[in-house]
Each structure stands twice: as C-alpha cells, then as structure tokens.
Amino acid sequence: MPETEPEPEPEQENATDGERRRRRAQFLRELNEAKALRDRVQPRRARAARMRRQMRMRTFRW
C-alpha cells in the first residue's frame, strides 16, 4: 500500500488569513466549474433545478 502524505491541519497556527482566502476562492471557483459541468451534462435536471429555485424566490417574503 503506497504511503500517503499526512493531511495538513485544518487551521494551522502559521496559516495567514490571505492563504485561507486564496484556498477558499480556489474551492469556490472549482465548485462553480463543477456545477456548470453538471448543468451541461444533465440539462433536464439543471432546468428543473432552475425552475425550483425560481419558484422559491417568487414565494419568498422579504
């Protein structure tokens, strides 16, 4: 079994706020890319989800 590197600590003491923000921005970019890919691959499901979101927003009370 190949040796895997130990995962880094979730919040390292020496991790700066800028590093955390860069990692978060990278994660959000990848998440949006994955959602866009899923929408292209499954157009019917994506359309249904879009319609559900629109209905939720129409019935939402401010």
CSV table of N, CA and C in Angstrom, one decimal:
chain,number,residue,atom,x,y,z
A,1,MET,N,0.9,-1.2,0.0
A,1,MET,CA,0.0,0.0,0.0
A,1,MET,C,0.9,1.2,0.0
A,2,PRO,N,0.7,2.1,-1.0
A,2,PRO,CA,1.6,3.3,-1.0
A,2,PRO,C,1.4,4.2,0.1
A,3,GLU,N,2.4,4.8,0.6
A,3,GLU,CA,2.4,5.7,1.7
A,3,GLU,C,1.8,7.1,1.2
A,4,THR,N,0.8,7.6,1.9
A,4,THR,CA,0.2,8.8,1.5
A,4,THR,C,0.7,9.9,2.5
A,5,GLU,N,0.8,11.1,2.0
A,5,GLU,CA,1.2,12.2,2.8
A,5,GLU,C,0.2,12.5,3.9
A,6,PRO,N,0.6,12.9,5.0
A,6,PRO,CA,-0.4,13.3,6.1
A,6,PRO,C,-1.1,14.6,5.6
A,7,GLU,N,-2.4,14.6,5.9
A,7,GLU,CA,-3.2,15.7,5.5
A,7,GLU,C,-2.8,16.9,6.4
A,8,PRO,N,-2.8,18.1,5.9
A,8,PRO,CA,-2.4,19.3,6.7
A,8,PRO,C,-3.5,19.6,7.7
A,9,GLU,N,-3.1,20.2,8.8
A,9,GLU,CA,-4.0,20.6,9.8
A,9,GLU,C,-5.1,21.6,9.2
A,10,PRO,N,-6.4,21.5,9.7
A,10,PRO,CA,-7.4,22.3,9.1
A,10,PRO,C,-7.1,23.8,9.3
A,11,GLU,N,-6.7,24.2,10.5
A,11,GLU,CA,-6.3,25.6,10.8
A,11,GLU,C,-4.9,25.6,11.4
A,12,GLN,N,-3.9,25.8,10.6
A,12,GLN,CA,-2.6,25.8,11.2
A,12,GLN,C,-2.3,27.2,11.8
A,13,GLU,N,-1.5,27.2,12.8
A,13,GLU,CA,-1.2,28.4,13.5
A,13,GLU,C,-0.5,29.4,12.6
A,14,ASN,N,0.3,28.9,11.7
A,14,ASN,CA,1.1,29.8,10.8
A,14,ASN,C,0.4,30.2,9.5
A,15,ALA,N,-0.8,29.6,9.3
A,15,ALA,CA,-1.6,29.9,8.1
A,15,ALA,C,-2.2,31.3,8.2
A,16,THR,N,-1.9,32.1,7.3
A,16,THR,CA,-2.4,33.5,7.3
A,16,THR,C,-3.8,33.6,6.7
A,17,ASP,N,-4.4,34.7,7.0
A,17,ASP,CA,-5.7,35.0,6.5
A,17,ASP,C,-5.7,35.0,5.0
A,18,GLY,N,-4.7,35.5,4.4
A,18,GLY,CA,-4.6,35.6,2.9
A,18,GLY,C,-4.6,34.2,2.3
A,19,GLU,N,-3.8,33.3,2.9
A,19,GLU,CA,-3.7,31.9,2.4
A,19,GLU,C,-5.1,31.3,2.5
A,20,ARG,N,-5.8,31.5,3.6
A,20,ARG,CA,-7.1,30.9,3.8
A,20,ARG,C,-8.1,31.4,2.7
A,21,ARG,N,-8.0,32.7,2.5
A,21,ARG,CA,-8.9,33.3,1.4
A,21,ARG,C,-8.6,32.8,0.1
A,22,ARG,N,-7.3,32.6,-0.3
A,22,ARG,CA,-6.9,32.1,-1.6
A,22,ARG,C,-7.4,30.6,-1.7
A,23,ARG,N,-7.3,29.8,-0.7
A,23,ARG,CA,-7.8,28.4,-0.8
A,23,ARG,C,-9.3,28.4,-0.9
A,24,ARG,N,-10.0,29.3,-0.2
A,24,ARG,CA,-11.5,29.4,-0.3
A,24,ARG,C,-11.9,29.8,-1.7
A,25,ALA,N,-11.2,30.8,-2.3
A,25,ALA,CA,-11.5,31.3,-3.6
A,25,ALA,C,-11.3,30.2,-4.6
A,26,GLN,N,-10.2,29.5,-4.5
A,26,GLN,CA,-9.9,28.4,-5.4
A,26,GLN,C,-11.0,27.3,-5.3
A,27,PHE,N,-11.4,27.0,-4.1
A,27,PHE,CA,-12.5,26.0,-3.8
A,27,PHE,C,-13.8,26.5,-4.5
A,28,LEU,N,-14.2,27.7,-4.3
A,28,LEU,CA,-15.4,28.2,-4.9
A,28,LEU,C,-15.4,28.2,-6.4
A,29,ARG,N,-14.2,28.6,-7.0
A,29,ARG,CA,-14.1,28.5,-8.4
A,29,ARG,C,-14.3,27.1,-9.0
A,30,GLU,N,-13.6,26.1,-8.3
A,30,GLU,CA,-13.8,24.7,-8.7
A,30,GLU,C,-15.2,24.2,-8.5
A,31,LEU,N,-15.9,24.7,-7.4
A,31,LEU,CA,-17.3,24.3,-7.2
A,31,LEU,C,-18.2,24.8,-8.3
A,32,ASN,N,-18.0,26.1,-8.7
A,32,ASN,CA,-18.8,26.7,-9.7
A,32,ASN,C,-18.6,26.0,-11.1
A,33,GLU,N,-17.3,25.6,-11.3
A,33,GLU,CA,-17.0,24.9,-12.5
A,33,GLU,C,-17.6,23.5,-12.6
A,34,ALA,N,-17.6,22.9,-11.4
A,34,ALA,CA,-18.3,21.5,-11.4
A,34,ALA,C,-19.8,21.7,-11.6
A,35,LYS,N,-20.4,22.7,-11.0
A,35,LYS,CA,-21.8,22.9,-11.2
A,35,LYS,C,-22.2,23.2,-12.6
A,36,ALA,N,-21.3,24.0,-13.3
A,36,ALA,CA,-21.6,24.3,-14.7
A,36,ALA,C,-21.4,23.0,-15.6
A,37,LEU,N,-20.5,22.2,-15.2
A,37,LEU,CA,-20.3,21.0,-16.0
A,37,LEU,C,-21.5,20.1,-15.8
A,38,ARG,N,-22.0,19.9,-14.6
A,38,ARG,CA,-23.1,19.1,-14.3
A,38,ARG,C,-24.4,19.6,-15.1
A,39,ASP,N,-24.5,20.9,-15.1
A,39,ASP,CA,-25.6,21.5,-15.8
A,39,ASP,C,-25.6,21.2,-17.3
A,40,ARG,N,-24.3,21.2,-17.9
A,40,ARG,CA,-24.2,20.9,-19.3
A,40,ARG,C,-24.4,19.4,-19.6
A,41,VAL,N,-24.0,18.6,-18.6
A,41,VAL,CA,-24.2,17.1,-18.8
A,41,VAL,C,-25.6,16.6,-18.6
A,42,GLN,N,-26.3,17.3,-17.7
A,42,GLN,CA,-27.7,16.9,-17.4
A,42,GLN,C,-28.6,18.1,-17.5
A,43,PRO,N,-28.9,18.5,-18.8
A,43,PRO,CA,-29.7,19.7,-19.0
A,43,PRO,C,-31.1,19.6,-18.4
A,44,ARG,N,-31.7,18.5,-18.5
A,44,ARG,CA,-33.1,18.4,-18.0
A,44,ARG,C,-33.2,18.6,-16.5
A,45,ARG,N,-32.2,18.0,-15.8
A,45,ARG,CA,-32.2,18.1,-14.3
A,45,ARG,C,-31.8,19.5,-13.9
A,46,ALA,N,-30.9,20.1,-14.7
A,46,ALA,CA,-30.5,21.5,-14.4
A,46,ALA,C,-31.7,22.5,-14.6
A,47,ARG,N,-32.5,22.2,-15.7
A,47,ARG,CA,-33.6,23.1,-15.9
A,47,ARG,C,-34.6,23.0,-14.8
A,48,ALA,N,-34.9,21.7,-14.3
A,48,ALA,CA,-35.8,21.5,-13.2
A,48,ALA,C,-35.3,22.2,-12.0
A,49,ALA,N,-34.0,22.1,-11.7
A,49,ALA,CA,-33.5,22.8,-10.5
A,49,ALA,C,-33.6,24.3,-10.6
A,50,ARG,N,-33.4,24.8,-11.9
A,50,ARG,CA,-33.6,26.3,-12.1
A,50,ARG,C,-35.0,26.7,-11.8
A,51,MET,N,-35.9,25.9,-12.3
A,51,MET,CA,-37.4,26.2,-12.1
A,51,MET,C,-37.7,26.2,-10.6
A,52,ARG,N,-37.2,25.2,-9.9
A,52,ARG,CA,-37.5,25.1,-8.4
A,52,ARG,C,-36.9,26.4,-7.7
A,53,ARG,N,-35.7,26.8,-8.1
A,53,ARG,CA,-35.1,28.0,-7.5
A,53,ARG,C,-35.9,29.2,-7.8
A,54,GLN,N,-36.4,29.3,-9.0
A,54,GLN,CA,-37.3,30.5,-9.3
A,54,GLN,C,-38.5,30.5,-8.5
A,55,MET,N,-39.2,29.3,-8.4
A,55,MET,CA,-40.4,29.3,-7.6
A,55,MET,C,-40.1,29.6,-6.1
A,56,ARG,N,-39.0,29.2,-5.6
A,56,ARG,CA,-38.7,29.5,-4.2
A,56,ARG,C,-38.5,31.0,-4.1
A,57,MET,N,-37.9,31.7,-5.0
A,57,MET,CA,-37.6,33.1,-4.9
A,57,MET,C,-39.0,33.9,-5.1
A,58,ARG,N,-39.9,33.3,-6.0
A,58,ARG,CA,-41.1,34.0,-6.2
A,58,ARG,C,-42.0,34.0,-4.9
A,59,THR,N,-41.9,32.9,-4.2
A,59,THR,CA,-42.7,32.8,-3.0
A,59,THR,C,-42.0,33.3,-1.7
A,60,PHE,N,-40.8,33.7,-1.8
A,60,PHE,CA,-40.1,34.2,-0.7
A,60,PHE,C,-40.6,35.6,-0.3
A,61,ARG,N,-40.8,35.8,1.0
A,61,ARG,CA,-41.2,37.1,1.5
A,61,ARG,C,-40.1,37.8,2.1
A,62,TRP,N,-39.9,39.0,1.7
A,62,TRP,CA,-38.8,39.9,2.3
A,62,TRP,C,-39.3,40.4,3.6
